[in-house]
mmCIF file of C-alpha atoms and ligand atoms in Angstrom:
data_model
loop_
_atom_site.group_PDB
_atom_site.id
_atom_site.type_symbol
_atom_site.label_atom_id
_atom_site.label_comp_id
_atom_site.label_asym_id
_atom_site.label_seq_id
_atom_site.Cartn_x
_atom_site.Cartn_y
_atom_site.Cartn_z
ATOM 1 C CA MET A 199 15.794 -24.957 4.794
ATOM 2 C CA LYS A 200 14.060 -22.848 7.439
ATOM 3 C CA ARG A 201 13.309 -19.277 6.562
ATOM 4 C CA ILE A 202 13.944 -16.670 9.232
ATOM 5 C CA VAL A 203 11.568 -13.738 9.438
ATOM 6 C CA PHE A 204 12.669 -10.393 10.862
ATOM 7 C CA ALA A 205 10.428 -7.418 11.596
ATOM 8 C CA LEU A 206 11.652 -3.889 11.121
ATOM 9 C CA PRO A 207 10.038 -1.719 13.849
ATOM 10 C CA GLY A 208 6.262 -1.510 13.471
ATOM 11 C CA ASN A 209 5.962 -4.675 11.387
ATOM 12 C CA GLU A 210 5.834 -7.195 14.241
ATOM 13 C CA ALA A 211 2.272 -8.441 13.651
ATOM 14 C CA LEU A 212 2.865 -9.506 10.045
ATOM 15 C CA ALA A 213 6.319 -10.932 10.848
ATOM 16 C CA GLN A 214 4.825 -13.024 13.665
ATOM 17 C CA TYR A 215 2.134 -14.316 11.326
ATOM 18 C CA ILE A 216 4.676 -15.315 8.673
ATOM 19 C CA GLY A 217 7.024 -16.729 11.326
ATOM 20 C CA ARG A 218 4.328 -19.159 12.502
ATOM 21 C CA GLU A 219 3.989 -20.712 9.030
ATOM 22 C CA PRO A 220 5.482 -24.182 8.471
ATOM 23 C CA GLY A 221 9.133 -23.957 7.466
ATOM 24 C CA ALA A 222 9.586 -20.511 8.992
ATOM 25 C CA ARG A 223 10.635 -19.080 12.323
ATOM 26 C CA GLN A 224 11.060 -15.617 13.729
ATOM 27 C CA GLY A 225 14.445 -14.032 14.216
ATOM 28 C CA LYS A 226 15.502 -11.268 16.577
ATOM 29 C CA LEU A 227 16.457 -7.901 15.209
ATOM 30 C CA ILE A 228 17.325 -4.900 17.348
ATOM 31 C CA VAL A 229 16.898 -1.478 15.796
ATOM 32 C CA ARG A 230 17.106 1.669 17.865
ATOM 33 C CA ALA A 231 18.188 5.254 17.529
ATOM 34 C CA PHE A 232 21.333 6.652 19.137
ATOM 35 C CA PRO A 233 20.789 9.926 21.044
ATOM 36 C CA ASP A 234 22.036 11.827 17.990
ATOM 37 C CA GLY A 235 19.365 10.245 15.771
ATOM 38 C CA GLU A 236 21.633 7.806 13.964
ATOM 39 C CA SER A 237 20.447 4.194 13.722
ATOM 40 C CA TYR A 238 21.822 1.225 15.669
ATOM 41 C CA VAL A 239 21.140 -2.208 14.147
ATOM 42 C CA ARG A 240 21.998 -5.662 15.508
ATOM 43 C CA ILE A 241 20.945 -9.040 14.121
ATOM 44 C CA ALA A 242 20.716 -11.344 17.144
ATOM 45 C CA ASP A 243 20.342 -14.605 15.171
ATOM 46 C CA ALA A 244 22.618 -16.580 12.869
ATOM 47 C CA VAL A 245 21.588 -16.055 9.260
ATOM 48 C CA SER A 246 24.519 -17.664 7.451
ATOM 49 C CA GLY A 247 23.288 -19.802 4.548
ATOM 50 C CA LYS A 248 19.668 -18.979 5.429
ATOM 51 C CA GLU A 249 16.801 -17.518 3.515
ATOM 52 C CA VAL A 250 15.832 -14.316 5.256
ATOM 53 C CA ILE A 251 12.510 -12.510 5.073
ATOM 54 C CA LEU A 252 12.602 -8.842 6.046
ATOM 55 C CA VAL A 253 9.208 -7.336 6.770
ATOM 56 C CA CYS A 254 9.050 -3.582 6.350
ATOM 57 C CA THR A 255 6.077 -1.696 5.012
ATOM 58 C CA LEU A 256 7.329 1.493 3.406
ATOM 59 C CA ASP A 257 4.930 4.298 4.222
ATOM 60 C CA ARG A 258 6.888 7.315 5.551
ATOM 61 C CA PRO A 259 9.854 5.706 3.842
ATOM 62 C CA ASP A 260 12.670 8.171 4.405
ATOM 63 C CA ALA A 261 13.080 7.269 8.095
ATOM 64 C CA LYS A 262 12.712 3.549 7.391
ATOM 65 C CA LEU A 263 15.121 3.196 4.525
ATOM 66 C CA LEU A 264 18.453 3.530 6.349
ATOM 67 C CA PRO A 265 17.688 0.991 9.131
ATOM 68 C CA LEU A 266 16.412 -1.364 6.421
ATOM 69 C CA LEU A 267 19.530 -0.934 4.314
ATOM 70 C CA PHE A 268 21.817 -1.400 7.363
ATOM 71 C CA THR A 269 19.904 -4.572 8.323
ATOM 72 C CA ALA A 270 20.090 -6.101 4.858
ATOM 73 C CA ARG A 271 23.761 -5.200 4.371
ATOM 74 C CA THR A 272 24.676 -6.700 7.760
ATOM 75 C CA MET A 273 22.778 -9.886 6.956
ATOM 76 C CA LYS A 274 24.586 -10.246 3.645
ATOM 77 C CA GLU A 275 27.902 -9.765 5.434
ATOM 78 C CA MET A 276 26.818 -12.460 7.932
ATOM 79 C CA GLY A 277 26.295 -14.843 4.995
ATOM 80 C CA ALA A 278 22.517 -14.728 4.410
ATOM 81 C CA LYS A 279 21.781 -16.702 1.270
ATOM 82 C CA LYS A 280 18.765 -14.755 0.070
ATOM 83 C CA ILE A 281 16.942 -11.673 1.322
ATOM 84 C CA THR A 282 13.270 -11.376 0.464
ATOM 85 C CA LEU A 283 11.849 -7.974 1.269
ATOM 86 C CA VAL A 284 8.157 -8.008 2.159
ATOM 87 C CA SER A 285 6.898 -4.444 1.847
ATOM 88 C CA PRO A 286 3.098 -4.502 1.774
ATOM 89 C CA TYR A 287 3.107 -0.793 0.902
ATOM 90 C CA LEU A 288 5.706 0.227 -1.623
ATOM 91 C CA ALA A 289 6.620 3.900 -1.484
ATOM 92 C CA TYR A 290 7.844 6.309 -4.148
ATOM 93 C CA MET A 291 5.690 4.937 -6.925
ATOM 94 C CA ARG A 292 3.909 8.161 -7.825
ATOM 95 C CA GLN A 293 6.746 10.372 -9.062
ATOM 96 C CA ASP A 294 7.279 8.174 -12.096
ATOM 97 C CA LYS A 295 7.942 10.983 -14.551
ATOM 98 C CA ARG A 296 9.827 14.265 -14.754
ATOM 99 C CA PHE A 297 6.860 16.648 -14.908
ATOM 100 C CA LYS A 298 9.024 19.788 -14.646
ATOM 101 C CA PRO A 299 12.660 20.191 -15.707
ATOM 102 C CA GLY A 300 15.059 19.229 -12.928
ATOM 103 C CA GLU A 301 12.622 17.059 -10.980
ATOM 104 C CA ALA A 302 13.885 13.776 -9.506
ATOM 105 C CA VAL A 303 12.177 10.671 -10.890
ATOM 106 C CA THR A 304 12.127 9.185 -7.407
ATOM 107 C CA SER A 305 10.352 5.925 -8.278
ATOM 108 C CA LEU A 306 13.367 4.976 -10.371
ATOM 109 C CA TYR A 307 16.015 5.835 -7.784
ATOM 110 C CA PHE A 308 14.082 4.220 -4.940
ATOM 111 C CA ALA A 309 13.697 1.042 -6.999
ATOM 112 C CA GLY A 310 17.438 1.053 -7.673
ATOM 113 C CA LEU A 311 18.177 1.354 -3.947
ATOM 114 C CA LEU A 312 15.865 -1.475 -2.839
ATOM 115 C CA SER A 313 17.186 -3.663 -5.673
ATOM 116 C CA SER A 314 20.754 -3.066 -4.453
ATOM 117 C CA PHE A 315 20.265 -4.780 -1.078
ATOM 118 C CA SER A 316 17.358 -7.245 -1.568
ATOM 119 C CA ASP A 317 17.149 -10.334 -3.754
ATOM 120 C CA GLU A 318 13.377 -10.339 -4.146
ATOM 121 C CA LEU A 319 10.453 -8.048 -3.385
ATOM 122 C CA ILE A 320 6.897 -8.936 -2.418
ATOM 123 C CA THR A 321 4.353 -6.145 -2.277
ATOM 124 C CA ILE A 322 0.635 -5.395 -2.452
ATOM 125 C CA ASP A 323 -0.941 -3.420 -5.297
ATOM 126 C CA PRO A 324 1.860 -0.950 -6.025
ATOM 127 C CA HIS A 325 0.776 2.294 -7.682
ATOM 128 C CA LEU A 326 1.502 1.392 -11.279
ATOM 129 C CA HIS A 327 0.339 4.220 -13.449
ATOM 130 C CA ARG A 328 2.619 5.094 -16.317
ATOM 131 C CA ARG A 329 4.671 1.929 -15.712
ATOM 132 C CA ARG A 330 3.167 -1.412 -16.611
ATOM 133 C CA SER A 331 5.123 -3.518 -14.149
ATOM 134 C CA LEU A 332 7.692 -3.229 -11.375
ATOM 135 C CA SER A 333 10.259 -4.987 -13.547
ATOM 136 C CA GLU A 334 10.549 -1.764 -15.578
ATOM 137 C CA ILE A 335 12.319 -0.149 -12.621
ATOM 138 C CA TYR A 336 13.306 -2.984 -10.239
ATOM 139 C CA SER A 337 16.202 -5.221 -11.213
ATOM 140 C CA ILE A 338 15.230 -7.967 -8.720
ATOM 141 C CA PRO A 339 12.288 -10.376 -9.111
ATOM 142 C CA CYS A 340 9.093 -8.748 -7.798
ATOM 143 C CA ARG A 341 5.901 -10.473 -6.820
ATOM 144 C CA VAL A 342 2.725 -8.401 -6.673
ATOM 145 C CA ILE A 343 -0.228 -9.494 -4.553
ATOM 146 C CA HIS A 344 -3.671 -8.035 -5.208
ATOM 147 C CA ALA A 345 -6.067 -7.023 -2.466
ATOM 148 C CA THR A 346 -9.010 -6.678 -4.849
ATOM 149 C CA SER A 347 -10.678 -10.021 -4.110
ATOM 150 C CA LEU A 348 -10.624 -9.390 -0.348
ATOM 151 C CA ILE A 349 -12.034 -5.883 -0.852
ATOM 152 C CA ALA A 350 -14.740 -7.343 -3.083
ATOM 153 C CA ASP A 351 -15.592 -9.926 -0.385
ATOM 154 C CA TYR A 352 -15.769 -7.169 2.228
ATOM 155 C CA ILE A 353 -18.197 -5.129 0.120
ATOM 156 C CA ARG A 354 -20.324 -8.180 -0.689
ATOM 157 C CA ASP A 355 -20.530 -9.146 3.001
ATOM 158 C CA HIS A 356 -21.093 -5.670 4.468
ATOM 159 C CA MET A 357 -22.724 -3.532 1.759
ATOM 160 C CA PRO A 358 -25.185 -5.537 -0.281
ATOM 161 C CA HIS A 359 -26.517 -2.557 -2.282
ATOM 162 C CA ALA A 360 -23.227 -0.890 -3.227
ATOM 163 C CA LEU A 361 -22.234 1.344 -6.103
ATOM 164 C CA VAL A 362 -18.453 1.116 -6.386
ATOM 165 C CA VAL A 363 -16.974 4.531 -7.227
ATOM 166 C CA GLY A 364 -13.472 5.151 -8.548
ATOM 167 C CA PRO A 365 -12.330 8.758 -8.048
ATOM 168 C CA ASP A 366 -10.140 8.826 -11.150
ATOM 169 C CA SER A 367 -9.230 6.867 -14.266
ATOM 170 C CA GLU A 368 -6.132 5.411 -12.521
ATOM 171 C CA SER A 369 -8.413 3.690 -10.022
ATOM 172 C CA GLU A 370 -10.367 1.868 -12.738
ATOM 173 C CA GLN A 371 -7.952 -1.098 -12.612
ATOM 174 C CA TRP A 372 -8.974 -1.807 -8.973
ATOM 175 C CA VAL A 373 -12.537 -0.564 -9.129
ATOM 176 C CA SER A 374 -13.607 -2.710 -12.084
ATOM 177 C CA GLN A 375 -12.290 -5.890 -10.465
ATOM 178 C CA VAL A 376 -13.735 -5.049 -7.050
ATOM 179 C CA ALA A 377 -17.138 -4.329 -8.634
ATOM 180 C CA ARG A 378 -17.077 -7.599 -10.569
ATOM 181 C CA GLY A 379 -16.052 -9.601 -7.504
ATOM 182 C CA SER A 380 -18.680 -8.048 -5.255
ATOM 183 C CA GLY A 381 -21.435 -8.188 -7.861
ATOM 184 C CA SER A 382 -21.926 -4.386 -7.778
ATOM 185 C CA PRO A 383 -22.156 -1.771 -10.524
ATOM 186 C CA TYR A 384 -19.368 0.818 -10.749
ATOM 187 C CA ILE A 385 -18.633 4.269 -12.077
ATOM 188 C CA VAL A 386 -15.301 6.055 -12.509
ATOM 189 C CA LEU A 387 -14.974 9.830 -12.116
ATOM 190 C CA GLN A 388 -12.367 12.212 -13.496
ATOM 191 C CA LYS A 389 -9.778 13.878 -11.292
ATOM 192 C CA LYS A 390 -7.572 16.867 -11.932
ATOM 193 C CA ARG A 391 -4.778 17.338 -9.401
ATOM 194 C CA LEU A 392 -4.157 21.037 -8.717
ATOM 195 C CA GLY A 393 -1.510 20.599 -6.005
ATOM 196 C CA ASP A 394 -0.415 18.297 -3.149
ATOM 197 C CA THR A 395 -3.677 18.829 -1.285
ATOM 198 C CA ARG A 396 -5.956 20.182 -4.000
ATOM 199 C CA VAL A 397 -7.908 18.055 -6.446
ATOM 200 C CA ARG A 398 -10.968 18.628 -8.596
ATOM 201 C CA ILE A 399 -13.359 15.706 -9.114
ATOM 202 C CA SER A 400 -15.979 15.533 -11.868
ATOM 203 C CA ALA A 401 -19.696 15.413 -11.003
ATOM 204 C CA PRO A 402 -20.936 11.814 -10.686
ATOM 205 C CA GLN A 403 -23.800 10.699 -12.949
ATOM 206 C CA VAL A 404 -25.727 8.475 -10.546
ATOM 207 C CA LYS A 405 -29.416 8.959 -11.442
ATOM 208 C CA LYS A 406 -30.104 5.247 -11.741
ATOM 209 C CA TYR A 407 -28.146 4.401 -8.554
ATOM 210 C CA ARG A 408 -29.818 6.824 -6.105
ATOM 211 C CA ASP A 409 -30.811 4.013 -3.706
ATOM 212 C CA HIS A 410 -27.301 2.463 -3.710
ATOM 213 C CA THR A 411 -24.620 3.097 -1.086
ATOM 214 C CA PRO A 412 -21.587 4.679 -2.763
ATOM 215 C CA VAL A 413 -18.390 2.823 -1.899
ATOM 216 C CA LEU A 414 -15.289 4.765 -2.919
ATOM 217 C CA VAL A 415 -12.332 2.547 -3.736
ATOM 218 C CA ASP A 416 -8.789 3.810 -4.311
ATOM 219 C CA ASP A 417 -5.323 2.340 -3.904
ATOM 220 C CA ILE A 418 -3.878 5.061 -1.662
ATOM 221 C CA ILE A 419 -5.406 7.467 0.849
ATOM 222 C CA SER A 420 -2.680 9.986 1.635
ATOM 223 C CA THR A 421 -3.924 13.523 2.314
ATOM 224 C CA ALA A 422 -7.436 12.060 1.725
ATOM 225 C CA HIS A 423 -8.318 15.034 -0.475
ATOM 226 C CA THR A 424 -9.190 12.768 -3.392
ATOM 227 C CA MET A 425 -11.697 10.954 -1.152
ATOM 228 C CA ILE A 426 -12.899 14.175 0.548
ATOM 229 C CA GLU A 427 -13.698 15.846 -2.787
ATOM 230 C CA THR A 428 -15.434 12.710 -4.040
ATOM 231 C CA VAL A 429 -17.479 12.410 -0.833
ATOM 232 C CA SER A 430 -18.612 16.018 -1.131
ATOM 233 C CA ARG A 431 -19.564 15.493 -4.800
ATOM 234 C CA LEU A 432 -21.588 12.410 -3.857
ATOM 235 C CA LYS A 433 -23.299 14.153 -0.943
ATOM 236 C CA LYS A 434 -24.831 16.617 -3.420
ATOM 237 C CA THR A 435 -26.550 13.759 -5.278
ATOM 238 C CA GLY A 436 -28.727 12.853 -2.298
ATOM 239 C CA MET A 437 -27.268 9.337 -2.091
ATOM 240 C CA PRO A 438 -26.585 7.715 1.308
ATOM 241 C CA ALA A 439 -23.318 8.730 3.022
ATOM 242 C CA PRO A 440 -20.404 7.023 1.247
ATOM 243 C CA VAL A 441 -18.072 4.377 2.604
ATOM 244 C CA CYS A 442 -14.377 4.932 1.728
ATOM 245 C CA ILE A 443 -12.097 1.973 1.106
ATOM 246 C CA GLY A 444 -8.364 2.305 0.498
ATOM 247 C CA VAL A 445 -5.874 -0.478 -0.077
ATOM 248 C CA HIS A 446 -3.144 1.570 1.617
ATOM 249 C CA GLY A 447 -4.191 4.073 4.292
ATOM 250 C CA ILE A 448 -1.269 6.462 4.755
ATOM 251 C CA PHE A 449 -3.402 9.238 6.319
ATOM 252 C CA SER A 450 -0.874 12.041 6.462
ATOM 253 C CA GLY A 451 -1.437 14.575 9.272
ATOM 254 C CA THR A 452 -5.129 14.826 10.148
ATOM 255 C CA ALA A 453 -6.327 13.191 6.911
ATOM 256 C CA TYR A 454 -8.338 10.487 8.683
ATOM 257 C CA GLU A 455 -10.219 12.946 10.890
ATOM 258 C CA GLU A 456 -10.819 15.283 7.927
ATOM 259 C CA LEU A 457 -12.271 12.464 5.854
ATOM 260 C CA LYS A 458 -14.597 11.469 8.689
ATOM 261 C CA ALA A 459 -15.647 15.102 9.126
ATOM 262 C CA ALA A 460 -16.302 15.377 5.377
ATOM 263 C CA GLY A 461 -19.110 12.828 5.747
ATOM 264 C CA ALA A 462 -17.705 9.358 5.082
ATOM 265 C CA SER A 463 -19.968 6.926 6.924
ATOM 266 C CA ASP A 464 -17.072 4.485 7.351
ATOM 267 C CA ILE A 465 -13.378 4.371 6.407
ATOM 268 C CA VAL A 466 -11.923 0.946 5.700
ATOM 269 C CA THR A 467 -8.349 0.016 4.797
ATOM 270 C CA CYS A 468 -6.270 -3.110 4.354
ATOM 271 C CA ASN A 469 -3.560 -3.750 6.936
ATOM 272 C CA SER A 470 -0.674 -3.040 4.537
ATOM 273 C CA ILE A 471 -0.039 -0.014 6.792
ATOM 274 C CA PRO A 472 -1.047 -0.520 10.439
ATOM 275 C CA HIS A 473 -3.908 1.925 11.272
ATOM 276 C CA ALA A 474 -7.148 2.032 13.282
ATOM 277 C CA SER A 475 -9.110 1.782 10.006
ATOM 278 C CA ASN A 476 -7.628 -1.663 9.117
ATOM 279 C CA LYS A 477 -10.550 -4.023 8.568
ATOM 280 C CA ILE A 478 -9.277 -6.134 5.681
ATOM 281 C CA ASP A 479 -6.535 -8.551 6.675
ATOM 282 C CA LEU A 480 -3.880 -9.325 4.044
ATOM 283 C CA ASN A 481 -1.605 -11.480 6.228
ATOM 284 C CA ARG A 482 -2.864 -14.808 4.900
ATOM 285 C CA LEU A 483 -2.417 -13.674 1.268
ATOM 286 C CA ILE A 484 1.147 -12.577 1.976
ATOM 287 C CA ALA A 485 2.047 -15.789 3.822
ATOM 288 C CA LYS A 486 0.560 -17.808 0.969
ATOM 289 C CA ALA A 487 2.652 -15.927 -1.609
ATOM 290 C CA LEU A 488 5.780 -16.595 0.461
ATOM 291 C CA SER A 489 5.070 -20.297 0.723
ATOM 292 C CA LYS A 490 5.044 -20.687 -3.073
HETATM 293 C C1 LIG B 555 -3.488 8.764 -7.306
HETATM 294 O O1 LIG B 555 -2.516 8.862 -7.935
HETATM 295 C C2 LIG B 555 -3.757 7.688 -6.306
HETATM 296 O O2 LIG B 555 -4.423 6.614 -6.887
HETATM 297 C C3 LIG B 555 -4.594 8.235 -5.168
HETATM 298 O O3 LIG B 555 -5.805 8.718 -5.700
HETATM 299 C C4 LIG B 555 -3.882 9.361 -4.480
HETATM 300 O O4 LIG B 555 -2.615 8.951 -4.094
HETATM 301 C C5 LIG B 555 -4.650 9.826 -3.269
HETATM 302 O O5 LIG B 555 -3.946 10.869 -2.684
HETATM 303 P P1 LIG B 555 -4.625 11.871 -1.682
HETATM 304 O O6 LIG B 555 -5.246 11.040 -0.590
HETATM 305 O O7 LIG B 555 -3.495 12.710 -1.184
HETATM 306 O O8 LIG B 555 -5.641 12.655 -2.431
#
């Protein structure tokens, strides 16, 4: 059975890549906004009895969720047999706990919503912190792809004398694997979050790595303040200017420019969220996961 791949707006490159794989083809989906801001959705291909792949990365998720839900619901009504949602970046993973009374545990509700209109989810390195796996909150099968080996290859090929630096203990899961894969040493710092855009990072102990190039690795770059604080800590050690690598580069507001201005010698991200900093291509990994 042929799988039909549909791109939600902004996801055309990955959908085209998947659509060129054997056993797949691309379908036509029209999504636009009415003058009043409401969404118009039309599926211009027959999907009855077919396996559908919906490609929609979920940074800035609030505006993307309704068109995605309307698309999936329409496809089900048209008789689609299975809907696989490919969301390289999975949003709403960080509010995984009620820190203050009355707060919404949004990771849980978001997972419930996606599970209500998809039959399967494929994503890249979701931010699992207090939860061990997506199955704790998603009721559909979830497949997680890891970008670590490609990041390790990138460091090995471009930065032979690297010291991999994790800005906080949460990053150790990626940093340790990336360091092992690239054959580099690594250190992990401590972070205290003081607010949405304020973090405090511990002083790095790097005496024996002075001649190495620090390569910061984190899963998400959002406001970039975690990276900015880490870069400024590292600058004080006299080490070469750091390279910053993020799996998912959200770059809210002027985050990218601020990180450059803070002294990062290069900013590298995977293409889970389309951005000028994308230098690590995940398309082949995603297509491979889908073909299994
Ligand atoms: C922490 O929970 C994550 O691993 C990232 O460190 C965090 O999301 C980065 O956020 P920001 O770029 O806003 O400092």
